[in-house]
Amino acid sequence: MNTDPRLRLSPSAVNEYNNCPQLYKYRSIDRLPQPPSLDAERGTLVHTVLHDLFESLAKDRTPTTALDLLPLRWAAQVSAKPELAELISNEKEWLDRAGSLIRTYFTLEHPDTFEATHREMHLENDFEENVYLHGYVDRLDIASTGEVRIVDYKTGKAPKPGWEEKALFQLRIYALLYWKNSGVLPRLLQLIYLGDGKIVKSNPTIAQLESTEKILHHTALDIFTSIEKNYWPPKPSRLCDWCFFKTICPAHVS
Ligand code: SF4
């Protein structure tokens, strides 16, 4: 149980609050339980396989190795969360779908040609006196030249043109954390979309990271105000159709 009284900010918490303060309240303040989501569980499975792939020698990081890992890691996931077994009506179809995402990964990167310096790297920072900022980076590669690349895998599709900046916000928070902690400005941010085989790349600048930092300070202030006034306005959007709390949300219950 977390006993840290500080506000814990992460990229997902910041996005959640900015997308819908009411949803943030349900999840982060009230900590209401939610059933497992199949999309999230598929994401976890694919992330685990891509994480563990780099345990192998470079020459063995092949599609076959990754696809062989898939049923093993899925069995471990179900063993840790037995209720998952009931949610999957056709396990073969489920694993085939995850397998196709893994195959797509190999069309985008050649993991036998580089080493992943860090996987599932936890970055944290005492951002303000009452704010702890943290996040888990899927992969952080440091080249022999010292250049840093931050990589995040997504099992969905790439954003439509014009929406890349919103998607890159999460990686800019990681870049900010890394820069603040190490003094090194990452050279490249890379979002790998396995849903449609696309990559979004960006070279972060100091101005962008300073702007990200400002947004985080504003968001923290807004959350403190919401807590003080117990004011959590719902922001209805197309996300409501996927929101587990729709049946209790004031925007939808009259
Ligand atoms: S149903 Fe929509 S408005 Fe209500 S909490 Fe969920 S996302 Fe927010």
Coordinates of N, CA and C and ligand atoms in Angstrom, one line a residue:
M1 N 0.8 -1.2 0.0 CA 0.0 0.0 0.0 C 0.9 1.3 0.0
N2 N 0.5 2.2 -0.8 CA 1.3 3.4 -0.9 C 1.0 4.4 0.2
T3 N 2.0 4.7 1.0 CA 1.7 5.6 2.2 C 2.4 7.0 1.9
D4 N 2.9 7.2 0.7 CA 3.5 8.5 0.4 C 2.4 9.5 0.3
P5 N 2.4 10.6 1.1 CA 1.3 11.6 1.0 C 1.4 12.5 -0.2
R6 N 2.5 12.4 -0.9 CA 2.7 13.4 -2.1 C 1.8 13.0 -3.2
L7 N 1.5 13.9 -4.1 CA 0.7 13.7 -5.3 C 1.7 12.9 -6.2
R8 N 1.2 11.7 -6.7 CA 2.0 10.9 -7.6 C 1.6 11.2 -9.1
L9 N 2.5 11.8 -9.8 CA 2.2 12.1 -11.2 C 2.9 11.1 -12.1
S10 N 2.2 10.6 -13.1 CA 2.8 9.7 -14.2 C 2.2 10.2 -15.5
P11 N 2.8 9.8 -16.6 CA 2.2 10.2 -17.9 C 0.8 9.8 -18.0
S12 N 0.4 8.6 -17.5 CA -1.0 8.2 -17.7 C -1.9 9.0 -16.8
A13 N -1.4 9.3 -15.5 CA -2.3 10.1 -14.6 C -2.5 11.5 -15.2
V14 N -1.5 12.1 -15.7 CA -1.6 13.4 -16.3 C -2.6 13.4 -17.5
N15 N -2.4 12.4 -18.4 CA -3.3 12.3 -19.5 C -4.8 12.1 -19.0
E16 N -4.9 11.2 -18.0 CA -6.2 10.9 -17.6 C -6.9 12.1 -17.0
Y17 N -6.2 12.9 -16.2 CA -6.8 14.1 -15.6 C -7.2 15.1 -16.7
N18 N -6.2 15.3 -17.6 CA -6.5 16.3 -18.7 C -7.7 15.8 -19.6
N19 N -7.8 14.5 -19.8 CA -8.9 14.0 -20.6 C -10.2 14.1 -19.9
C20 N -10.2 13.7 -18.6 CA -11.5 13.7 -17.9 C -11.2 13.7 -16.4
P21 N -11.3 14.8 -15.7 CA -11.0 14.9 -14.2 C -11.9 13.8 -13.4
Q22 N -13.1 13.6 -13.9 CA -14.0 12.7 -13.2 C -13.4 11.3 -13.2
L23 N -12.9 10.9 -14.4 CA -12.3 9.5 -14.5 C -11.0 9.4 -13.7
Y24 N -10.2 10.5 -13.6 CA -9.0 10.5 -12.8 C -9.4 10.3 -11.3
K25 N -10.5 11.0 -10.9 CA -11.0 10.8 -9.5 C -11.4 9.3 -9.2
Y26 N -12.2 8.8 -10.1 CA -12.6 7.4 -9.9 C -11.3 6.5 -9.7
R27 N -10.3 6.7 -10.6 CA -9.2 5.8 -10.6 C -8.2 6.1 -9.5
S28 N -7.8 7.4 -9.5 CA -6.6 7.7 -8.6 C -7.0 8.2 -7.3
I29 N -8.2 8.8 -7.1 CA -8.5 9.3 -5.7 C -9.4 8.2 -5.0
D30 N -10.5 7.8 -5.7 CA -11.3 6.8 -5.0 C -10.8 5.4 -5.2
R31 N -9.9 5.2 -6.1 CA -9.3 3.9 -6.4 C -10.3 2.8 -6.5
L32 N -11.3 3.1 -7.3 CA -12.4 2.1 -7.6 C -11.8 0.9 -8.4
P33 N -12.2 -0.3 -8.0 CA -11.7 -1.4 -8.8 C -12.3 -1.5 -10.2
Q34 N -11.5 -2.0 -11.1 CA -12.0 -2.2 -12.5 C -11.7 -3.6 -12.9
P35 N -12.6 -4.2 -13.7 CA -12.3 -5.5 -14.3 C -11.1 -5.5 -15.2
P36 N -10.4 -6.6 -15.5 CA -9.3 -6.5 -16.5 C -9.8 -6.2 -17.8
S37 N -9.0 -5.4 -18.6 CA -9.4 -5.1 -20.0 C -8.6 -6.0 -20.9
L38 N -9.3 -6.6 -21.9 CA -8.5 -7.5 -22.8 C -7.5 -6.8 -23.6
D39 N -7.8 -5.5 -24.0 CA -6.7 -4.8 -24.7 C -5.5 -4.5 -23.9
A40 N -5.7 -4.2 -22.6 CA -4.6 -3.9 -21.7 C -3.8 -5.2 -21.4
E41 N -4.6 -6.3 -21.3 CA -3.9 -7.6 -21.0 C -3.1 -8.0 -22.3
R42 N -3.6 -7.8 -23.5 CA -2.8 -8.1 -24.7 C -1.6 -7.3 -24.7
G43 N -1.7 -6.0 -24.4 CA -0.6 -5.1 -24.3 C 0.5 -5.6 -23.4
T44 N 0.1 -6.0 -22.2 CA 1.0 -6.6 -21.2 C 1.7 -7.8 -21.7
L45 N 1.0 -8.7 -22.4 CA 1.6 -9.9 -22.9 C 2.7 -9.6 -24.0
V46 N 2.3 -8.7 -24.9 CA 3.3 -8.4 -26.0 C 4.5 -7.6 -25.4
H47 N 4.2 -6.7 -24.4 CA 5.4 -6.0 -23.8 C 6.3 -7.0 -23.1
T48 N 5.7 -8.0 -22.4 CA 6.5 -9.0 -21.7 C 7.4 -9.8 -22.7
V49 N 6.8 -10.2 -23.8 CA 7.6 -11.0 -24.8 C 8.7 -10.1 -25.3
L50 N 8.4 -8.8 -25.7 CA 9.5 -8.0 -26.2 C 10.5 -7.6 -25.2
H51 N 10.1 -7.6 -23.9 CA 11.1 -7.4 -22.8 C 12.0 -8.6 -22.7
D52 N 11.4 -9.8 -22.7 CA 12.2 -11.0 -22.4 C 13.0 -11.4 -23.7
L53 N 12.6 -10.9 -24.8 CA 13.4 -11.3 -26.1 C 14.8 -10.8 -25.9
F54 N 15.0 -9.7 -25.2 CA 16.4 -9.2 -25.1 C 17.2 -9.9 -24.1
E55 N 16.6 -10.9 -23.4 CA 17.4 -11.8 -22.5 C 18.2 -12.7 -23.3
S56 N 17.8 -13.0 -24.6 CA 18.5 -14.0 -25.5 C 19.7 -13.3 -26.0
L57 N 20.6 -14.2 -26.5 CA 21.8 -13.7 -27.2 C 21.3 -13.0 -28.5
A58 N 22.1 -12.0 -29.0 CA 21.6 -11.2 -30.1 C 21.2 -12.1 -31.3
K59 N 22.0 -13.1 -31.6 CA 21.7 -14.0 -32.8 C 20.4 -14.7 -32.6
D60 N 20.0 -14.9 -31.4 CA 18.7 -15.7 -31.1 C 17.5 -14.8 -31.1
R61 N 17.6 -13.5 -31.2 CA 16.4 -12.6 -31.1 C 15.7 -12.6 -32.5
T62 N 15.0 -13.7 -32.7 CA 14.3 -13.9 -34.0 C 12.8 -14.0 -33.7
P63 N 12.0 -13.9 -34.8 CA 10.6 -14.1 -34.6 C 10.2 -15.4 -34.0
T64 N 11.0 -16.5 -34.3 CA 10.7 -17.8 -33.8 C 10.9 -17.8 -32.2
T65 N 12.0 -17.2 -31.8 CA 12.2 -17.1 -30.3 C 11.0 -16.4 -29.7
A66 N 10.7 -15.2 -30.2 CA 9.6 -14.4 -29.6 C 8.3 -15.2 -29.6
L67 N 8.0 -15.8 -30.8 CA 6.7 -16.5 -30.8 C 6.7 -17.7 -29.9
D68 N 7.8 -18.3 -29.7 CA 7.9 -19.4 -28.7 C 7.7 -18.9 -27.3
L69 N 8.1 -17.7 -27.0 CA 7.9 -17.1 -25.7 C 6.4 -16.9 -25.4
L70 N 5.6 -16.6 -26.4 CA 4.3 -16.1 -26.3 C 3.4 -17.0 -25.4
P71 N 3.2 -18.3 -25.7 CA 2.4 -19.2 -24.9 C 2.9 -19.3 -23.4
L72 N 4.2 -19.3 -23.3 CA 4.8 -19.4 -21.9 C 4.5 -18.2 -21.1
R73 N 4.7 -17.0 -21.7 CA 4.4 -15.8 -20.9 C 2.9 -15.6 -20.7
W74 N 2.1 -16.1 -21.6 CA 0.6 -16.0 -21.4 C 0.2 -16.9 -20.3
A75 N 0.8 -18.1 -20.2 CA 0.5 -19.1 -19.1 C 0.8 -18.4 -17.8
A76 N 2.0 -17.7 -17.7 CA 2.4 -17.1 -16.5 C 1.4 -15.9 -16.1
Q77 N 0.9 -15.2 -17.1 CA 0.0 -14.1 -16.9 C -1.3 -14.7 -16.3
V78 N -1.8 -15.8 -16.9 CA -3.1 -16.3 -16.4 C -2.9 -16.9 -15.0
S79 N -1.7 -17.5 -14.8 CA -1.5 -18.1 -13.4 C -1.5 -17.0 -12.4
A80 N -1.0 -15.8 -12.8 CA -1.0 -14.6 -11.8 C -2.4 -14.0 -11.7
K81 N -3.2 -14.2 -12.7 CA -4.5 -13.5 -12.7 C -5.5 -14.5 -13.3
P82 N -5.9 -15.5 -12.5 CA -6.7 -16.7 -13.1 C -8.0 -16.2 -13.7
E83 N -8.6 -15.1 -13.3 CA -9.9 -14.6 -13.9 C -9.7 -14.3 -15.4
L84 N -8.5 -14.2 -15.9 CA -8.3 -13.9 -17.4 C -8.7 -15.1 -18.2
A85 N -8.5 -16.3 -17.7 CA -8.9 -17.5 -18.5 C -10.4 -17.5 -18.9
E86 N -11.2 -17.0 -18.0 CA -12.7 -16.9 -18.3 C -13.0 -15.9 -19.4
L87 N -12.2 -14.9 -19.5 CA -12.4 -13.8 -20.4 C -12.1 -14.2 -21.9
I88 N -11.2 -15.2 -22.0 CA -10.8 -15.5 -23.4 C -11.6 -16.8 -23.8
S89 N -12.4 -16.6 -24.9 CA -13.3 -17.7 -25.3 C -12.5 -18.6 -26.3
N90 N -11.5 -18.0 -27.0 CA -10.8 -18.8 -28.0 C -9.3 -18.4 -27.8
E91 N -8.6 -19.3 -27.1 CA -7.2 -19.0 -26.7 C -6.3 -18.9 -28.0
K92 N -6.6 -19.8 -28.9 CA -5.7 -19.8 -30.1 C -5.8 -18.5 -30.9
E93 N -7.1 -18.1 -31.0 CA -7.3 -16.8 -31.7 C -6.6 -15.6 -31.0
W94 N -6.7 -15.7 -29.7 CA -6.1 -14.7 -28.8 C -4.6 -14.6 -29.0
L95 N -4.0 -15.8 -29.0 CA -2.5 -15.9 -29.1 C -2.1 -15.5 -30.6
D96 N -2.9 -15.9 -31.5 CA -2.6 -15.6 -32.9 C -2.6 -14.0 -33.1
R97 N -3.5 -13.4 -32.5 CA -3.6 -11.9 -32.6 C -2.3 -11.3 -32.0
A98 N -2.0 -11.8 -30.8 CA -0.7 -11.3 -30.1 C 0.5 -11.6 -31.0
G99 N 0.4 -12.8 -31.6 CA 1.6 -13.2 -32.5 C 1.7 -12.3 -33.7
S100 N 0.6 -11.9 -34.2 CA 0.7 -11.0 -35.4 C 1.3 -9.6 -35.0
L101 N 1.0 -9.2 -33.8 CA 1.7 -7.9 -33.3 C 3.2 -8.1 -33.2
I102 N 3.6 -9.3 -32.7 CA 5.0 -9.6 -32.5 C 5.7 -9.7 -33.9
R103 N 5.0 -10.3 -34.9 CA 5.6 -10.4 -36.2 C 5.8 -9.0 -36.8
T104 N 4.8 -8.1 -36.6 CA 4.9 -6.7 -37.1 C 6.1 -6.1 -36.5
Y105 N 6.4 -6.4 -35.2 CA 7.6 -5.7 -34.5 C 8.8 -6.0 -35.4
F106 N 9.0 -7.3 -35.8 CA 10.2 -7.6 -36.6 C 10.3 -6.9 -38.0
T107 N 9.2 -6.4 -38.4 CA 9.3 -5.6 -39.7 C 9.7 -4.2 -39.4
L108 N 9.8 -3.8 -38.1 CA 10.1 -2.4 -37.8 C 11.5 -2.2 -37.2
E109 N 11.9 -3.3 -36.5 CA 13.2 -3.2 -35.8 C 14.0 -4.5 -36.0
H110 N 15.3 -4.5 -35.9 CA 16.1 -5.7 -36.0 C 16.8 -5.9 -34.6
P111 N 16.1 -6.6 -33.7 CA 16.7 -6.7 -32.3 C 18.0 -7.4 -32.2
D112 N 18.4 -8.1 -33.3 CA 19.6 -8.9 -33.3 C 20.8 -7.9 -33.6
T113 N 20.5 -6.6 -33.9 CA 21.6 -5.7 -34.3 C 22.0 -4.7 -33.2
F114 N 21.3 -4.8 -32.1 CA 21.6 -3.8 -31.0 C 21.3 -4.4 -29.7
E115 N 21.8 -3.7 -28.6 CA 21.5 -4.2 -27.3 C 20.6 -3.1 -26.6
A116 N 19.6 -3.6 -25.9 CA 18.7 -2.8 -25.2 C 19.4 -2.5 -23.8
T117 N 19.8 -1.2 -23.6 CA 20.5 -0.9 -22.4 C 19.6 -1.1 -21.1
H118 N 18.4 -0.6 -21.2 CA 17.5 -0.7 -20.1 C 16.1 -1.1 -20.6
R119 N 15.5 -2.0 -19.9 CA 14.1 -2.4 -20.2 C 13.2 -2.2 -19.0
E120 N 12.0 -1.7 -19.2 CA 11.1 -1.4 -18.1 C 11.9 -0.6 -17.0
M121 N 12.5 0.5 -17.5 CA 13.3 1.3 -16.6 C 12.4 2.3 -15.8
H122 N 12.6 2.3 -14.5 CA 11.8 3.2 -13.7 C 12.5 4.5 -13.5
L123 N 11.9 5.6 -14.0 CA 12.4 6.9 -13.8 C 11.6 7.7 -12.8
E124 N 12.2 8.4 -11.9 CA 11.5 9.1 -10.9 C 12.2 10.4 -10.5
N125 N 11.4 11.4 -10.0 CA 12.0 12.7 -9.6 C 11.1 13.3 -8.6
D126 N 11.7 14.0 -7.6 CA 11.0 14.8 -6.6 C 10.7 16.1 -7.3
F127 N 9.6 16.1 -8.0 CA 9.3 17.2 -9.0 C 9.0 18.5 -8.3
E128 N 8.2 18.4 -7.3 CA 7.9 19.6 -6.4 C 7.9 19.1 -5.0
E129 N 7.8 20.0 -4.0 CA 7.8 19.5 -2.6 C 6.7 18.5 -2.4
N130 N 5.5 18.7 -3.0 CA 4.4 17.8 -2.8 C 4.1 16.9 -4.0
V131 N 5.0 16.8 -4.9 CA 4.7 16.1 -6.2 C 5.9 15.2 -6.5
Y132 N 5.5 13.9 -6.7 CA 6.5 12.9 -7.1 C 6.1 12.5 -8.5
L133 N 7.1 12.6 -9.4 CA 6.9 12.3 -10.9 C 7.6 11.1 -11.2
H134 N 6.9 10.2 -11.9 CA 7.6 8.9 -12.2 C 7.0 8.2 -13.5
G135 N 7.7 7.2 -14.0 CA 7.1 6.5 -15.1 C 8.1 5.3 -15.5
Y136 N 7.5 4.4 -16.2 CA 8.3 3.2 -16.6 C 8.5 3.3 -18.1
V137 N 9.8 3.3 -18.5 CA 10.1 3.4 -20.0 C 10.2 2.0 -20.5
D138 N 9.5 1.7 -21.6 CA 9.6 0.3 -22.2 C 11.1 -0.1 -22.4
R139 N 11.8 0.9 -23.1 CA 13.2 0.5 -23.5 C 14.0 1.8 -23.6
L140 N 15.2 1.8 -23.1 CA 16.1 3.0 -23.3 C 17.4 2.4 -23.7
D141 N 17.8 2.9 -24.9 CA 19.1 2.4 -25.5 C 20.1 3.5 -25.5
I142 N 21.3 3.1 -25.0 CA 22.4 4.1 -25.0 C 23.5 3.6 -26.1
A143 N 23.7 4.4 -27.1 CA 24.6 4.0 -28.2 C 26.1 4.1 -27.6
S144 N 27.0 3.6 -28.4 CA 28.4 3.7 -27.9 C 28.9 5.1 -27.9
T145 N 28.2 6.0 -28.7 CA 28.6 7.4 -28.8 C 28.0 8.1 -27.6
G146 N 27.1 7.4 -26.8 CA 26.5 8.1 -25.6 C 25.1 8.6 -25.9
E147 N 24.7 8.6 -27.2 CA 23.4 9.1 -27.5 C 22.3 8.1 -27.0
V148 N 21.2 8.8 -26.5 CA 20.1 8.0 -25.8 C 18.9 8.0 -26.7
R149 N 18.3 6.8 -26.8 CA 17.0 6.7 -27.5 C 16.0 6.1 -26.5
I150 N 14.8 6.7 -26.5 CA 13.8 6.2 -25.6 C 12.7 5.6 -26.5
V151 N 12.3 4.4 -26.2 CA 11.4 3.6 -27.1 C 10.2 3.2 -26.3
D152 N 9.0 3.3 -26.9 CA 7.8 2.8 -26.3 C 7.0 2.0 -27.3
Y153 N 6.5 0.8 -26.9 CA 5.7 0.0 -27.8 C 4.3 0.2 -27.6
K154 N 3.5 0.4 -28.6 CA 2.1 0.5 -28.5 C 1.4 -0.6 -29.3
T155 N 0.4 -1.3 -28.8 CA -0.2 -2.4 -29.5 C -1.4 -1.8 -30.4
G156 N -1.7 -0.6 -30.3 CA -2.7 0.0 -31.2 C -2.1 0.6 -32.4
K157 N -2.9 1.4 -33.1 CA -2.5 2.0 -34.3 C -1.9 3.4 -34.1
A158 N -1.1 3.9 -35.0 CA -0.5 5.2 -34.9 C -1.5 6.3 -35.0
P159 N -1.3 7.4 -34.4 CA -2.3 8.5 -34.4 C -2.4 9.1 -35.9
K160 N -3.5 9.6 -36.1 CA -3.7 10.3 -37.5 C -2.8 11.5 -37.6
P161 N -2.5 11.8 -38.8 CA -1.6 13.0 -39.0 C -2.1 14.2 -38.2
G162 N -1.2 14.9 -37.6 CA -1.6 16.1 -36.8 C -1.8 15.7 -35.3
W163 N -1.9 14.4 -35.0 CA -2.1 14.1 -33.5 C -0.8 13.5 -32.9
E164 N 0.3 13.5 -33.7 CA 1.5 12.9 -33.2 C 2.0 13.6 -31.9
E165 N 1.8 14.9 -31.8 CA 2.4 15.7 -30.7 C 1.8 15.2 -29.4
K166 N 0.5 15.0 -29.4 CA -0.2 14.5 -28.2 C 0.4 13.1 -27.8
A167 N 0.6 12.3 -28.8 CA 1.1 10.9 -28.5 C 2.6 11.0 -27.9
L168 N 3.3 12.0 -28.4 CA 4.7 12.1 -27.9 C 4.8 12.7 -26.5
F169 N 3.8 13.3 -26.0 CA 3.8 13.9 -24.7 C 4.4 13.0 -23.6
Q170 N 3.9 11.7 -23.7 CA 4.3 10.7 -22.7 C 5.8 10.5 -22.8
L171 N 6.4 10.4 -24.0 CA 7.8 10.2 -24.1 C 8.6 11.4 -23.7
R172 N 8.0 12.6 -23.9 CA 8.7 13.8 -23.5 C 8.8 13.9 -21.9
I173 N 7.8 13.3 -21.3 CA 7.9 13.3 -19.8 C 9.1 12.4 -19.4
Y174 N 9.2 11.2 -20.1 CA 10.3 10.3 -19.8 C 11.7 11.0 -20.1
A175 N 11.7 11.7 -21.2 CA 12.9 12.5 -21.6 C 13.3 13.5 -20.6
L176 N 12.2 14.2 -20.1 CA 12.4 15.2 -19.0 C 13.0 14.6 -17.8
L177 N 12.4 13.5 -17.4 CA 12.9 12.8 -16.2 C 14.4 12.3 -16.4
Y178 N 14.7 11.8 -17.5 CA 16.1 11.3 -17.8 C 17.0 12.5 -17.8
W179 N 16.6 13.6 -18.4 CA 17.4 14.8 -18.5 C 17.7 15.4 -17.1
K180 N 16.6 15.5 -16.3 CA 16.7 16.0 -15.0 C 17.7 15.2 -14.1
N181 N 17.6 13.9 -14.3 CA 18.3 13.0 -13.4 C 19.8 12.8 -13.8
S182 N 20.0 12.8 -15.1 CA 21.3 12.5 -15.6 C 22.1 13.6 -16.2
G183 N 21.3 14.7 -16.6 CA 21.9 15.8 -17.3 C 22.1 15.6 -18.8
V184 N 21.7 14.4 -19.3 CA 21.8 14.1 -20.7 C 20.5 14.2 -21.4
L185 N 20.5 15.0 -22.5 CA 19.3 15.2 -23.3 C 19.1 14.0 -24.2
P186 N 18.1 13.2 -24.1 CA 17.9 12.1 -25.1 C 17.9 12.6 -26.5
R187 N 18.5 11.8 -27.4 CA 18.6 12.2 -28.8 C 17.3 11.9 -29.6
L188 N 16.7 10.8 -29.3 CA 15.6 10.4 -30.1 C 14.5 9.7 -29.2
L189 N 13.2 10.1 -29.6 CA 12.0 9.5 -29.0 C 11.4 8.7 -30.0
Q190 N 11.0 7.4 -29.7 CA 10.4 6.6 -30.8 C 9.2 5.8 -30.3
L191 N 8.1 6.0 -30.9 CA 6.9 5.3 -30.6 C 6.7 4.2 -31.7
I192 N 6.6 2.9 -31.2 CA 6.5 1.9 -32.2 C 5.1 1.3 -32.1
Y193 N 4.3 1.5 -33.2 CA 2.9 1.1 -33.2 C 2.8 -0.3 -33.9
L194 N 2.5 -1.3 -33.1 CA 2.4 -2.6 -33.7 C 1.1 -2.9 -34.4
G195 N 0.1 -2.1 -34.1 CA -1.3 -2.3 -34.7 C -1.3 -2.0 -36.2
D196 N -0.4 -1.1 -36.6 CA -0.4 -0.9 -38.1 C 1.0 -0.7 -38.6
G197 N 2.0 -1.1 -37.8 CA 3.4 -1.1 -38.3 C 4.0 0.2 -38.6
K198 N 3.7 1.2 -37.8 CA 4.2 2.5 -38.1 C 5.1 3.0 -36.9
I199 N 6.0 3.9 -37.2 CA 6.9 4.5 -36.1 C 6.7 6.0 -36.1
V200 N 6.6 6.6 -35.0 CA 6.6 8.0 -34.8 C 7.9 8.4 -34.1
K201 N 8.7 9.3 -34.7 CA 10.0 9.6 -34.1 C 10.0 11.1 -33.9
S202 N 10.8 11.5 -32.9 CA 11.0 12.9 -32.6 C 12.4 13.1 -31.9
N203 N 13.1 14.2 -32.3 CA 14.3 14.6 -31.6 C 13.9 15.7 -30.6
P204 N 13.9 15.3 -29.3 CA 13.5 16.3 -28.3 C 14.4 17.5 -28.2
T205 N 13.9 18.7 -28.0 CA 14.7 19.9 -27.7 C 14.5 20.3 -26.3
I206 N 15.4 21.1 -25.8 CA 15.3 21.7 -24.5 C 14.0 22.5 -24.3
A207 N 13.7 23.3 -25.4 CA 12.5 24.1 -25.3 C 11.2 23.2 -25.1
Q208 N 11.2 22.0 -25.8 CA 10.0 21.1 -25.7 C 10.0 20.6 -24.3
L209 N 11.1 20.2 -23.8 CA 11.1 19.6 -22.4 C 10.7 20.6 -21.4
E210 N 11.2 21.9 -21.6 CA 10.8 22.9 -20.6 C 9.3 23.2 -20.7
S211 N 8.8 23.1 -21.9 CA 7.3 23.3 -22.1 C 6.6 22.2 -21.4
T212 N 7.1 20.9 -21.6 CA 6.4 19.8 -20.9 C 6.4 20.0 -19.4
E213 N 7.6 20.5 -18.9 CA 7.7 20.7 -17.5 C 6.6 21.7 -17.0
K214 N 6.4 22.7 -17.8 CA 5.4 23.7 -17.4 C 4.0 23.1 -17.4
I215 N 3.7 22.3 -18.4 CA 2.4 21.6 -18.4 C 2.2 20.8 -17.2
L216 N 3.3 20.1 -16.8 CA 3.2 19.2 -15.6 C 2.9 20.0 -14.3
H217 N 3.6 21.2 -14.2 CA 3.4 22.0 -13.0 C 1.9 22.5 -13.0
H218 N 1.4 22.9 -14.2 CA 0.0 23.4 -14.3 C -1.0 22.3 -13.9
T219 N -0.7 21.1 -14.4 CA -1.6 20.0 -14.2 C -1.6 19.7 -12.7
A220 N -0.4 19.7 -12.1 CA -0.3 19.4 -10.6 C -1.2 20.4 -9.8
L221 N -1.0 21.7 -10.2 CA -1.8 22.8 -9.6 C -3.3 22.5 -9.7
D222 N -3.7 22.2 -11.0 CA -5.1 21.9 -11.2 C -5.6 20.8 -10.4
I223 N -4.8 19.7 -10.2 CA -5.3 18.6 -9.4 C -5.4 19.0 -8.0
F224 N -4.4 19.7 -7.5 CA -4.5 20.2 -6.1 C -5.8 21.0 -5.9
T225 N -6.1 21.9 -6.9 CA -7.4 22.7 -6.8 C -8.6 21.8 -6.8
S226 N -8.6 20.7 -7.6 CA -9.7 19.8 -7.7 C -9.9 19.1 -6.3
I227 N -8.8 18.7 -5.7 CA -8.8 18.0 -4.4 C -9.4 19.0 -3.4
E228 N -8.9 20.2 -3.4 CA -9.3 21.2 -2.4 C -10.8 21.5 -2.5
K229 N -11.3 21.6 -3.7 CA -12.7 22.0 -3.9 C -13.6 20.8 -4.2
N230 N -13.0 19.6 -4.2 CA -13.7 18.4 -4.5 C -14.5 18.7 -5.8
Y231 N -13.8 19.1 -6.8 CA -14.4 19.5 -8.1 C -13.8 18.7 -9.2
W232 N -14.5 17.7 -9.7 CA -14.0 16.8 -10.7 C -15.0 16.8 -11.9
P233 N -15.0 17.8 -12.8 CA -15.9 17.8 -13.9 C -15.7 16.7 -14.9
P234 N -16.8 16.0 -15.2 CA -16.7 15.0 -16.3 C -16.5 15.6 -17.6
K235 N -15.7 15.1 -18.5 CA -15.6 15.6 -19.8 C -16.0 14.5 -20.8
P236 N -17.3 14.5 -21.2 CA -17.7 13.5 -22.1 C -17.0 13.6 -23.4
S237 N -16.7 12.4 -24.0 CA -16.0 12.3 -25.3 C -16.2 10.9 -25.8
R238 N -15.6 10.6 -27.0 CA -15.9 9.2 -27.5 C -15.2 8.2 -26.6
L239 N -14.3 8.6 -25.7 CA -13.7 7.7 -24.7 C -14.8 7.1 -23.8
C240 N -15.9 7.8 -23.6 CA -16.9 7.3 -22.7 C -17.4 5.9 -23.0
D241 N -17.4 5.6 -24.3 CA -17.9 4.3 -24.8 C -17.1 3.2 -24.2
W242 N -15.8 3.5 -23.9 CA -14.9 2.4 -23.3 C -14.7 2.6 -21.8
C243 N -15.4 3.5 -21.2 CA -15.2 3.8 -19.8 C -16.0 2.9 -19.0
F244 N -15.4 2.2 -18.1 CA -16.1 1.3 -17.2 C -17.0 2.0 -16.2
F245 N -16.8 3.3 -15.9 CA -17.5 4.0 -14.9 C -18.7 4.8 -15.5
K246 N -19.0 4.5 -16.8 CA -20.1 5.3 -17.5 C -21.4 5.1 -16.7
T247 N -21.7 3.9 -16.1 CA -23.0 3.7 -15.5 C -23.1 4.5 -14.2
I248 N -22.0 5.0 -13.6 CA -22.1 5.9 -12.4 C -21.7 7.3 -12.6
C249 N -21.3 7.6 -13.9 CA -20.8 8.9 -14.2 C -21.9 10.0 -14.2
P250 N -21.8 11.1 -13.6 CA -22.8 12.1 -13.6 C -23.1 12.6 -15.0
A251 N -22.2 12.5 -15.9 CA -22.5 13.0 -17.3 C -23.4 12.1 -18.0
H252 N -23.6 10.9 -17.5 CA -24.5 9.9 -18.2 C -25.6 9.4 -17.4
V253 N -25.6 9.7 -16.1 CA -26.7 9.2 -15.2 C -27.5 10.4 -14.8
S254 N -28.8 10.4 -15.2 CA -29.6 11.6 -14.8 C -30.3 11.4 -13.5
Ligands
SF4_1 S1 -18.0 8.2 -18.8 FE1 -16.9 9.7 -19.9 S2 -17.2 11.6 -18.8 FE2 -17.7 9.9 -17.4 S3 -15.9 9.4 -16.2 FE3 -15.9 8.1 -18.0 S4 -14.7 9.2 -19.6 FE4 -15.3 10.7 -18.0

